[in-house]
Short mmCIF file of C-alpha atoms in Angstrom, two decimals:
data_model
loop_
_atom_site.label_atom_id
_atom_site.label_comp_id
_atom_site.label_asym_id
_atom_site.label_seq_id
_atom_site.Cartn_x
_atom_site.Cartn_y
_atom_site.Cartn_z
CA UNK P 4 -184.79 7.61 206.07
CA UNK P 5 -185.39 6.24 202.58
CA UNK P 6 -185.72 8.40 199.50
CA UNK P 7 -189.16 8.64 197.90
CA UNK P 8 -189.55 6.70 194.68
CA UNK P 9 -192.62 8.49 193.35
CA UNK P 10 -195.78 7.08 191.87
CA UNK P 11 -196.10 4.39 189.24
CA UNK P 12 -193.68 1.80 187.97
CA UNK P 13 -190.03 2.63 187.63
CA UNK P 14 -188.97 3.57 184.08
CA UNK P 15 -186.38 1.32 182.43
CA UNK P 16 -182.87 2.65 181.97
CA UNK P 17 -182.20 3.97 178.48
CA UNK P 18 -179.39 2.29 176.55
CA UNK P 19 -176.47 4.56 175.62
CA UNK P 20 -176.32 5.58 171.97
CA UNK P 21 -173.54 4.48 169.64
CA UNK P 22 -171.94 7.93 169.87
CA UNK P 23 -172.04 7.91 173.66
CA UNK P 24 -170.36 4.50 173.76
CA UNK P 25 -167.66 5.68 171.34
CA UNK P 26 -167.02 8.88 173.35
CA UNK P 27 -166.81 6.88 176.59
CA UNK P 28 -164.28 4.51 175.02
CA UNK P 29 -162.17 7.43 173.75
CA UNK P 30 -162.35 9.03 177.19
CA UNK P 31 -161.05 5.84 178.85
CA UNK P 32 -158.16 5.64 176.35
CA UNK P 33 -157.30 9.29 176.99
CA UNK P 34 -157.33 8.77 180.77
CA UNK P 35 -155.11 5.70 180.40
CA UNK P 36 -152.56 7.69 178.39
CA UNK P 37 -152.70 10.47 180.98
CA UNK P 38 -151.93 7.95 183.71
CA UNK P 39 -148.79 6.96 181.76
CA UNK P 40 -147.58 10.61 181.80
CA UNK P 41 -148.13 11.02 178.08
CA UNK P 42 -148.07 14.68 176.98
CA UNK P 43 -151.52 16.23 176.46
CA UNK P 44 -152.24 18.58 173.59
CA UNK P 45 -155.20 20.94 173.34
CA UNK P 46 -156.78 20.94 169.88
CA UNK P 47 -158.21 24.09 168.30
CA UNK P 48 -160.07 24.95 165.10
CA UNK P 49 -160.30 28.31 163.37
CA UNK P 50 -161.67 29.70 160.15
CA UNK P 51 -158.88 30.31 157.64
CA UNK P 52 -157.69 33.92 157.76
CA UNK P 53 -159.27 34.63 161.18
CA UNK P 54 -157.44 34.99 164.49
CA UNK P 55 -160.02 33.35 166.77
CA UNK P 56 -159.19 29.78 167.77
CA UNK P 57 -162.04 27.60 169.10
CA UNK P 58 -161.05 24.84 171.58
CA UNK P 59 -162.52 21.52 170.47
CA UNK P 60 -160.76 18.85 172.50
CA UNK P 61 -157.58 17.28 173.76
CA UNK P 62 -155.35 14.51 172.46
CA UNK P 63 -152.64 12.55 174.25
CA UNK P 64 -149.92 11.06 172.07
CA UNK P 65 -146.67 9.40 173.05
CA UNK P 66 -144.51 11.51 170.72
CA UNK P 67 -144.99 15.12 169.72
CA UNK P 68 -144.29 14.18 166.10
CA UNK P 69 -147.56 12.20 166.08
CA UNK P 70 -149.85 15.14 166.90
CA UNK P 71 -150.65 16.04 163.29
CA UNK P 72 -151.44 12.42 162.44
CA UNK P 73 -153.67 12.12 165.51
CA UNK P 74 -155.56 15.32 164.68
CA UNK P 75 -156.27 14.39 161.09
CA UNK P 76 -156.97 10.78 162.05
CA UNK P 77 -159.79 11.89 164.32
CA UNK P 78 -160.89 14.78 162.13
CA UNK P 79 -164.51 13.61 161.77
CA UNK P 80 -164.98 13.35 165.55
CA UNK P 81 -163.36 16.74 166.13
CA UNK P 82 -165.60 18.36 163.53
CA UNK P 83 -168.71 16.76 164.98
CA UNK P 84 -167.92 18.15 168.42
CA UNK P 85 -166.88 21.53 167.02
CA UNK P 86 -170.12 21.95 165.07
CA UNK P 87 -172.10 21.05 168.18
CA UNK P 88 -170.24 23.62 170.31
CA UNK P 89 -169.75 26.34 167.67
CA UNK P 90 -172.45 26.29 164.96
CA UNK P 91 -170.74 29.18 163.13
CA UNK P 92 -167.98 26.75 162.06
CA UNK P 93 -170.48 24.65 160.09
CA UNK P 94 -170.86 27.48 157.56
CA UNK P 95 -167.10 27.44 156.86
CA UNK P 96 -166.47 23.68 156.64
CA UNK P 97 -164.20 24.01 153.61
CA UNK P 98 -161.91 26.63 155.14
CA UNK P 99 -161.07 25.32 158.61
CA UNK P 100 -157.57 25.07 160.06
CA UNK P 101 -156.45 22.97 163.01
CA UNK P 102 -153.99 23.98 165.68
CA UNK P 103 -152.55 22.56 168.88
CA UNK P 104 -150.40 23.33 171.88
CA UNK P 105 -149.20 21.49 174.96
CA UNK P 106 -151.82 21.59 177.69
CA UNK P 107 -149.20 22.38 180.33
CA UNK P 108 -148.01 25.53 178.50
CA UNK P 109 -151.10 27.67 177.93
CA UNK P 110 -149.00 30.79 177.35
CA UNK P 111 -147.37 29.25 174.25
CA UNK P 112 -148.77 30.22 170.84
CA UNK P 113 -151.00 27.72 169.05
CA UNK P 114 -149.13 25.83 166.32
CA UNK P 115 -150.85 25.23 163.00
CA UNK P 116 -151.38 21.52 162.31
CA UNK P 117 -150.16 20.29 158.93
CA UNK P 118 -151.86 17.38 157.25
CA UNK P 119 -149.38 14.47 157.17
CA UNK P 120 -148.46 12.72 153.96
CA UNK P 121 -148.26 15.83 151.83
CA UNK P 122 -144.60 15.30 151.02
CA UNK P 123 -145.05 11.72 149.92
CA UNK P 124 -147.92 12.46 147.56
CA UNK P 125 -146.09 15.43 146.03
CA UNK P 126 -143.00 13.26 145.48
CA UNK P 127 -145.15 10.67 143.72
CA UNK P 128 -146.72 13.41 141.62
CA UNK P 129 -143.26 14.68 140.62
CA UNK P 130 -142.17 11.20 139.53
CA UNK P 131 -145.38 10.85 137.52
CA UNK P 132 -144.78 14.18 135.80
CA UNK P 133 -141.20 13.24 134.91
CA UNK P 134 -142.27 9.92 133.44
CA UNK P 135 -145.08 11.52 131.44
CA UNK P 136 -142.69 14.21 130.17
CA UNK P 137 -140.42 11.46 128.78
CA UNK P 138 -143.23 10.18 126.58
CA UNK P 139 -144.42 13.57 125.32
CA UNK P 140 -143.76 14.51 121.74
CA UNK P 141 -141.48 17.41 121.10
#
């Protein structure tokens, strides 16, 4: 028996939006990394000073030392999804913290993500201060 098609002409298929295409591409990359037995990390966001972590996604990276870089590299996408799921986070955009843990070990505590590159910029700032102190009048 055939399924009824309804009345009138068939509506054309809607084209996927730019965001949908981007999310589908990211999903395929994630699934490919999963197939290669790459460790998965769950990503969380919380308001600074609060204890409640909000799950916002998952990232697969080849080395655990790359988690922080991956989180802050995809920060805009994570925030977009977080604001869609948890509108309360939008009010505290300036005071959000990121955390992560291995997906396989849900009983482990969530580790706070640290923005990479902080040490390099502070070292450059120290060199700049030393040079400027050489040229200051006494």
